Coordinates of C-alpha atoms and ligand atoms in Angstrom, one line a residue:
X1 CA 223.2 -11.9 120.7
X2 CA 222.7 -9.8 123.8
X3 CA 226.2 -9.0 125.1
X4 CA 227.0 -6.8 128.1
X5 CA 229.2 -4.4 126.0
X6 CA 226.6 -4.0 123.3
X7 CA 224.9 -0.6 123.1
X8 CA 221.7 -1.0 121.2
X9 CA 218.1 0.0 121.7
X10 CA 215.2 -1.6 120.0
X11 CA 211.9 0.3 119.9
X12 CA 208.3 -0.1 118.9
X13 CA 205.6 2.7 118.9
X14 CA 201.9 2.1 118.7
X15 CA 198.8 4.2 118.9
X16 CA 195.5 3.0 120.5
X17 CA 192.2 4.8 120.7
X18 CA 190.0 4.9 123.7
X19 CA 186.5 3.2 123.7
X20 CA 183.2 4.3 125.1
X21 CA 180.9 1.7 126.6
X22 CA 177.2 1.8 125.4
X23 CA 176.4 -1.1 127.7
X24 CA 178.6 -0.5 130.8
X25 CA 181.0 -2.6 132.7
X26 CA 180.7 -1.8 136.4
X27 CA 181.6 -4.3 139.1
X28 CA 184.1 -7.1 139.4
X29 CA 183.7 -10.7 140.6
X30 CA 187.5 -11.0 140.9
X31 CA 189.5 -7.9 141.8
X32 CA 193.0 -9.1 141.0
X33 CA 192.2 -10.8 137.7
X34 CA 189.7 -8.1 136.8
X35 CA 186.8 -10.3 135.9
X36 CA 183.5 -8.4 135.5
X37 CA 180.0 -9.2 136.8
X38 CA 178.5 -8.6 133.3
X39 CA 179.3 -8.4 129.6
X40 CA 179.7 -5.0 128.1
X41 CA 179.7 -3.4 124.7
X42 CA 181.6 -0.4 123.5
X43 CA 182.4 1.7 120.4
X44 CA 186.1 2.4 119.8
X45 CA 186.7 6.0 118.9
X46 CA 188.6 7.2 115.9
X47 CA 192.3 7.3 116.7
X48 CA 192.8 10.9 115.6
X49 CA 191.2 12.4 118.6
X50 CA 191.3 10.4 121.8
X51 CA 194.2 8.1 121.9
X52 CA 197.4 6.9 123.7
X53 CA 200.7 6.7 121.9
X54 CA 203.2 4.4 123.6
X55 CA 206.8 3.7 122.7
X56 CA 208.4 0.6 124.3
X57 CA 212.2 0.2 124.2
X58 CA 214.5 -2.6 125.2
X59 CA 218.3 -2.4 125.6
X60 CA 221.0 -4.3 127.5
X61 CA 222.0 -1.0 129.0
X62 CA 218.7 -0.6 130.9
X63 CA 219.1 -1.6 134.5
X64 CA 215.4 -1.8 135.4
X65 CA 211.9 -1.4 134.0
X66 CA 210.8 2.2 133.9
X67 CA 207.8 4.1 132.6
X68 CA 206.8 7.7 131.9
X69 CA 203.2 8.9 131.5
X70 CA 202.8 12.2 129.8
X71 CA 206.5 12.9 130.5
X72 CA 206.4 12.2 134.2
X73 CA 208.0 9.0 135.6
X74 CA 205.4 6.7 137.3
X75 CA 205.9 3.6 139.4
X76 CA 205.6 0.2 137.7
X77 CA 205.4 -1.6 141.0
X78 CA 201.6 -1.9 141.0
X79 CA 200.0 -5.3 140.4
X80 CA 198.3 -4.3 137.2
X81 CA 201.5 -3.3 135.4
X82 CA 203.3 -6.3 136.8
X83 CA 200.6 -8.6 135.6
X84 CA 200.7 -7.2 132.1
X85 CA 204.5 -7.3 131.9
X86 CA 204.6 -10.9 133.2
X87 CA 202.0 -12.2 130.9
X88 CA 203.6 -10.6 127.8
X89 CA 207.1 -11.7 128.8
X90 CA 206.0 -15.3 129.2
X91 CA 204.7 -15.3 125.6
X92 CA 207.7 -13.6 124.0
X93 CA 209.4 -15.3 121.0
X94 CA 212.9 -15.0 119.4
X95 CA 213.4 -11.6 117.8
X96 CA 215.9 -10.9 115.1
X97 CA 216.7 -7.5 113.5
X98 CA 219.0 -8.5 110.6
X99 CA 219.7 -5.0 109.5
X100 CA 221.2 -4.0 112.8
X101 CA 222.6 -7.4 113.7
X102 CA 220.5 -7.7 116.9
X103 CA 219.2 -11.1 118.0
X104 CA 217.1 -11.5 121.2
X105 CA 216.5 -15.2 122.0
X106 CA 213.2 -15.9 123.7
X107 CA 214.8 -16.8 127.1
X108 CA 216.6 -13.3 127.3
X109 CA 213.3 -11.4 127.5
X110 CA 213.0 -12.4 131.2
X111 CA 216.3 -10.6 132.0
X112 CA 216.2 -7.6 129.6
X113 CA 214.6 -4.4 131.0
X114 CA 212.2 -2.1 129.3
X115 CA 211.6 1.7 129.1
X116 CA 208.1 2.7 128.3
X117 CA 206.9 6.2 127.4
X118 CA 203.2 6.9 127.0
X119 CA 201.2 10.0 126.1
X120 CA 197.5 10.6 126.1
X121 CA 196.2 13.3 123.8
X122 CA 193.3 13.9 126.2
X123 CA 192.8 14.5 130.0
X124 CA 194.0 11.6 132.1
X125 CA 191.5 10.1 134.6
X126 CA 188.7 12.6 133.8
X127 CA 186.2 10.0 132.9
X128 CA 187.4 9.7 129.3
X129 CA 188.6 6.2 129.7
X130 CA 192.3 7.0 129.6
X131 CA 193.3 3.7 131.3
X132 CA 191.5 1.8 128.5
X133 CA 193.6 3.3 125.8
X134 CA 196.7 3.2 128.0
X135 CA 196.8 -0.5 128.9
X136 CA 195.6 -1.6 125.5
X137 CA 198.4 0.4 123.9
X138 CA 201.0 -0.9 126.4
X139 CA 200.0 -4.6 125.8
X140 CA 199.8 -4.1 122.0
X141 CA 203.2 -2.4 121.7
X142 CA 205.0 -4.9 124.1
X143 CA 203.5 -7.8 122.1
X144 CA 204.9 -6.3 118.9
X145 CA 208.3 -5.7 120.5
X146 CA 208.6 -9.2 121.9
X147 CA 207.1 -10.9 118.8
X148 CA 204.2 -12.4 120.8
X149 CA 202.2 -14.6 118.4
X150 CA 198.8 -14.5 120.1
X151 CA 195.7 -13.1 118.4
X152 CA 194.0 -9.8 119.4
X153 CA 191.4 -11.6 121.6
X154 CA 194.2 -13.3 123.7
X155 CA 196.0 -10.0 123.9
X156 CA 192.7 -8.4 125.1
X157 CA 192.6 -10.9 128.0
X158 CA 196.1 -9.5 129.0
X159 CA 195.1 -5.9 128.6
X160 CA 192.0 -6.7 130.8
X161 CA 194.4 -7.3 133.7
X162 CA 195.7 -3.7 133.4
X163 CA 192.2 -2.2 133.3
X164 CA 189.0 -3.9 132.5
X165 CA 187.8 -1.5 129.8
X166 CA 191.2 -1.7 128.1
X167 CA 190.4 -5.2 126.7
X168 CA 187.8 -3.5 124.3
X169 CA 190.3 -1.1 122.8
X170 CA 192.3 -3.8 121.1
X171 CA 189.7 -3.7 118.3
X172 CA 188.1 -0.9 116.3
X173 CA 184.4 -0.6 115.6
X174 CA 181.9 -2.2 118.0
X175 CA 183.3 -4.6 120.6
X176 CA 181.9 -6.9 123.2
X177 CA 183.8 -7.9 126.4
X178 CA 182.5 -11.4 127.2
X179 CA 182.6 -11.8 131.0
X180 CA 183.6 -15.4 130.8
X181 CA 183.1 -18.3 133.2
X182 CA 186.6 -19.7 133.9
X183 CA 188.0 -18.9 137.3
X184 CA 191.5 -18.1 135.8
X185 CA 189.9 -15.5 133.5
X186 CA 191.1 -17.1 130.2
X187 CA 187.7 -16.7 128.6
X188 CA 187.1 -13.2 129.8
X189 CA 188.1 -11.4 126.6
X190 CA 187.0 -9.0 123.9
X191 CA 185.6 -9.9 120.5
X192 CA 184.7 -7.5 117.6
X193 CA 181.0 -7.4 116.8
X194 CA 181.4 -5.1 113.7
X195 CA 184.3 -3.2 112.3
X196 CA 184.7 0.6 112.0
X197 CA 183.2 0.7 108.5
X198 CA 180.0 -1.2 109.5
X199 CA 178.1 1.9 110.7
X200 CA 180.0 4.9 109.6
X201 CA 177.1 7.3 109.6
X202 CA 177.4 7.7 113.4
X203 CA 179.3 10.7 114.7
X204 CA 180.6 11.2 118.2
X205 CA 180.8 14.5 120.0
X206 CA 182.3 14.6 123.5
X207 CA 181.3 17.6 125.5
X208 CA 184.1 18.1 128.1
X209 CA 182.2 19.3 131.1
X210 CA 185.3 19.1 133.2
X211 CA 188.8 17.9 132.5
X212 CA 189.6 17.7 136.2
X213 CA 190.6 14.4 137.7
X214 CA 187.6 12.5 139.1
X215 CA 187.2 12.2 142.9
X216 CA 186.3 8.5 143.0
X217 CA 188.2 6.3 140.5
X218 CA 186.3 3.7 138.6
X219 CA 188.3 1.0 140.4
X220 CA 187.3 2.3 143.9
X221 CA 183.8 3.2 142.9
X222 CA 182.9 -0.1 141.4
X223 CA 184.4 -2.0 144.4
X224 CA 182.1 0.0 146.8
X225 CA 179.1 -0.7 144.5
X226 CA 179.7 -4.4 144.5
X227 CA 179.9 -4.4 148.3
X228 CA 176.8 -2.2 148.9
X229 CA 174.4 -2.0 146.0
X230 CA 171.4 -4.4 145.6
X231 CA 170.5 -2.6 142.4
X232 CA 173.8 -3.8 140.8
X233 CA 172.9 -7.5 141.5
X234 CA 169.6 -7.0 139.7
X235 CA 171.3 -5.1 136.9
X236 CA 174.0 -7.7 136.3
X237 CA 171.7 -10.7 136.5
X238 CA 168.4 -9.6 135.0
X239 CA 168.9 -6.4 132.9
X240 CA 172.3 -6.5 131.2
X241 CA 172.1 -10.0 129.6
X242 CA 168.9 -9.0 127.8
X243 CA 170.3 -5.6 126.9
X244 CA 173.5 -7.1 125.4
X245 CA 171.4 -9.2 123.0
X246 CA 169.2 -6.2 122.1
X247 CA 172.3 -4.0 121.6
X248 CA 174.0 -6.6 119.4
X249 CA 170.8 -6.8 117.2
X250 CA 170.6 -2.9 117.0
X251 CA 174.3 -2.7 115.9
X252 CA 173.9 -5.5 113.4
X253 CA 170.8 -3.8 111.8
X254 CA 172.1 -0.3 112.2
X255 CA 168.9 0.5 114.1
X256 CA 169.6 3.9 115.7
X257 CA 166.3 4.1 117.5
X258 CA 167.0 0.9 119.5
X259 CA 170.7 1.7 119.8
X260 CA 170.0 5.2 121.3
X261 CA 167.3 3.9 123.7
X262 CA 169.5 1.1 125.0
X263 CA 172.6 3.3 125.3
X264 CA 170.8 6.1 127.2
X265 CA 169.0 3.7 129.5
X266 CA 172.2 1.9 130.3
X267 CA 174.1 5.0 131.1
X268 CA 171.3 6.2 133.3
X269 CA 171.1 2.8 135.1
X270 CA 174.9 2.8 135.6
X271 CA 174.6 6.2 137.3
X272 CA 171.6 5.0 139.3
X273 CA 173.7 2.1 140.5
X274 CA 176.4 4.6 141.6
X275 CA 173.7 6.5 143.5
X276 CA 172.6 3.2 145.1
X277 CA 176.2 2.7 146.4
X278 CA 176.9 3.5 150.0
X279 CA 178.2 6.2 150.3
X280 CA 176.6 7.3 147.0
X281 CA 178.9 8.2 144.1
X282 CA 178.1 11.3 142.0
X283 CA 179.9 11.3 138.7
X284 CA 177.5 13.6 136.8
X285 CA 176.9 17.2 137.7
X286 CA 174.3 19.8 136.9
X287 CA 175.8 20.5 133.4
X288 CA 175.7 16.7 132.6
X289 CA 172.0 16.7 133.7
X290 CA 171.2 19.7 131.5
X291 CA 172.8 17.9 128.5
X292 CA 170.6 14.9 129.1
X293 CA 167.5 17.1 129.2
X294 CA 168.6 18.9 125.9
X295 CA 169.1 15.5 124.2
X296 CA 165.9 14.0 125.6
X297 CA 163.8 17.0 124.6
X298 CA 165.2 17.1 121.1
X299 CA 164.7 13.4 120.5
X300 CA 161.1 13.7 121.7
X301 CA 160.4 16.7 119.5
X302 CA 161.8 14.9 116.4
X303 CA 159.7 11.8 117.0
X304 CA 162.8 9.5 116.4
X305 CA 166.0 9.7 118.4
X306 CA 168.7 11.9 116.8
X307 CA 171.3 11.5 119.5
X308 CA 172.3 9.0 122.1
X309 CA 174.1 10.1 125.3
X310 CA 176.3 8.2 127.6
X311 CA 178.4 9.2 130.6
X312 CA 181.2 7.2 132.1
X313 CA 182.8 7.7 135.6
X314 CA 182.8 11.5 135.2
X315 CA 180.6 14.5 134.1
X316 CA 181.7 14.5 130.4
X317 CA 179.0 13.7 127.9
X318 CA 179.6 11.4 125.0
X319 CA 177.0 12.2 122.4
X320 CA 176.5 9.8 119.5
X321 CA 174.6 11.5 116.6
X322 CA 172.7 9.3 114.1
X323 CA 174.3 11.0 111.1
X324 CA 176.2 14.1 110.0
X325 CA 173.1 16.3 109.8
X326 CA 172.1 15.4 113.3
X327 CA 175.6 16.0 114.6
X328 CA 175.6 19.5 113.0
X329 CA 172.2 20.3 114.6
X330 CA 173.4 18.9 117.9
X331 CA 176.5 21.0 117.9
X332 CA 174.4 24.1 117.1
X333 CA 172.2 23.3 120.1
X334 CA 175.1 22.8 122.4
X335 CA 176.7 26.0 121.3
X336 CA 173.3 27.8 121.9
X337 CA 172.9 26.4 125.4
X338 CA 176.6 26.6 126.3
X339 CA 178.0 29.5 124.3
X340 CA 181.8 29.4 124.3
X341 CA 181.9 33.0 125.6
X342 CA 180.0 32.1 128.8
X343 CA 182.7 31.5 131.4
X344 CA 180.9 28.5 132.7
X345 CA 179.9 25.0 132.2
X346 CA 181.6 23.4 129.2
X347 CA 185.3 23.3 128.9
X348 CA 185.5 22.3 125.2
X349 CA 184.2 20.0 122.6
X350 CA 186.2 17.1 121.4
X351 CA 184.9 16.1 118.0
X352 CA 184.6 12.6 116.6
X353 CA 185.0 14.2 113.2
X354 CA 186.8 17.5 112.6
X355 CA 184.4 18.6 109.8
X356 CA 181.4 19.0 112.1
X357 CA 182.8 22.2 113.4
X358 CA 183.1 23.5 109.9
X359 CA 179.6 22.4 109.0
X360 CA 178.2 24.2 112.0
X361 CA 179.7 27.3 110.7
Ligands
DP6_1 C1 182.3 3.5 133.7 O1 188.1 -0.1 133.2 O2 188.5 2.1 134.3 O3 184.0 3.4 132.0 O4 188.9 -2.3 135.5 O5 189.1 -1.0 137.7 O6 190.5 -0.4 135.7 P1 189.2 -1.0 136.2 O7 188.0 0.1 135.7 P2 187.8 0.8 134.3 O8 186.2 1.0 134.4 C2 185.5 1.6 133.4 C3 184.1 1.8 133.8 C4 183.3 2.6 132.9 C5 182.4 1.7 132.0 C6 183.0 1.0 130.9 O9 184.0 1.4 130.3 O10 182.4 -0.1 130.6

């Protein structure tokens, strides 16, 4: 029972990794429901390195919903938070904690308040998809706290309303966000294409070119692109549907050559679409371009691709190596072109697997 005099707090903590799109989402057909103009495919990173940890707590002594991000209180008044909270609350079930004698009947979730504390172990809003991990983790932990009995796909459609790319972080491995057709967005959700064990040769290295907050947020940027870019229309209608099928095939067959060609081409087209926006949006910088040249030259000299690159809404490079040997060689190349002692260019490397650094000596 929830009684006014009772002093209890019930908490759940969850951890969710971020995901990196290899076929990009860029452009919405519905701004408030966050419905995309095309399908997208991503790979979810390993939770040790780039993830959000969120604790959600409920107590009769809380007088309003509050949230802290990296220790600083933020406002929950925005539509995106409110949409996620409303959707989760409306699906809550009875909760019983026998050990502590706490019972929360379904109907009480509407009046009980929440405290939410969320931490990212990587730079927020620097093009490393922090909102993806953040909203996925928020929805997942709230669903656990409130005993929501929906499957991951249904939860992904709720996380989508926080940030589009968040829907893909509800699963590990390779994930597709299906754009859906319904006007209410019920069928715009994520499905897992393959789990994290399916292609575990791949190693991801993130070269942090800058950990500064980006100038144009993804949300603003893609809105301007939808309004002004003709290239986006062509991309969404003609290019992406074919690429999605080819990428699904490449993942199924662990065909790195096709995977790399598609991922690099899609990243480059996404940035071309940004350039086709008025006013143009520049997310990559000279260092990003140098990294592309290094990867392209190396792939060409080897005859078969050793590395795929992809850049989100920021200058940081996500490099996907075909195997451990390629990752080691890649890291050696990066260290050669961007020596840690040079006071320039690269801030740091975030590794998809700690042992690469050791291997590289
Ligand atoms: C370039 O999901 O951050 O990372 O839906 O407005 O919150 P909102 O945008 P967001 O956009 C991510 C764009 C991207 C590509 C991708 O992740 O597919």
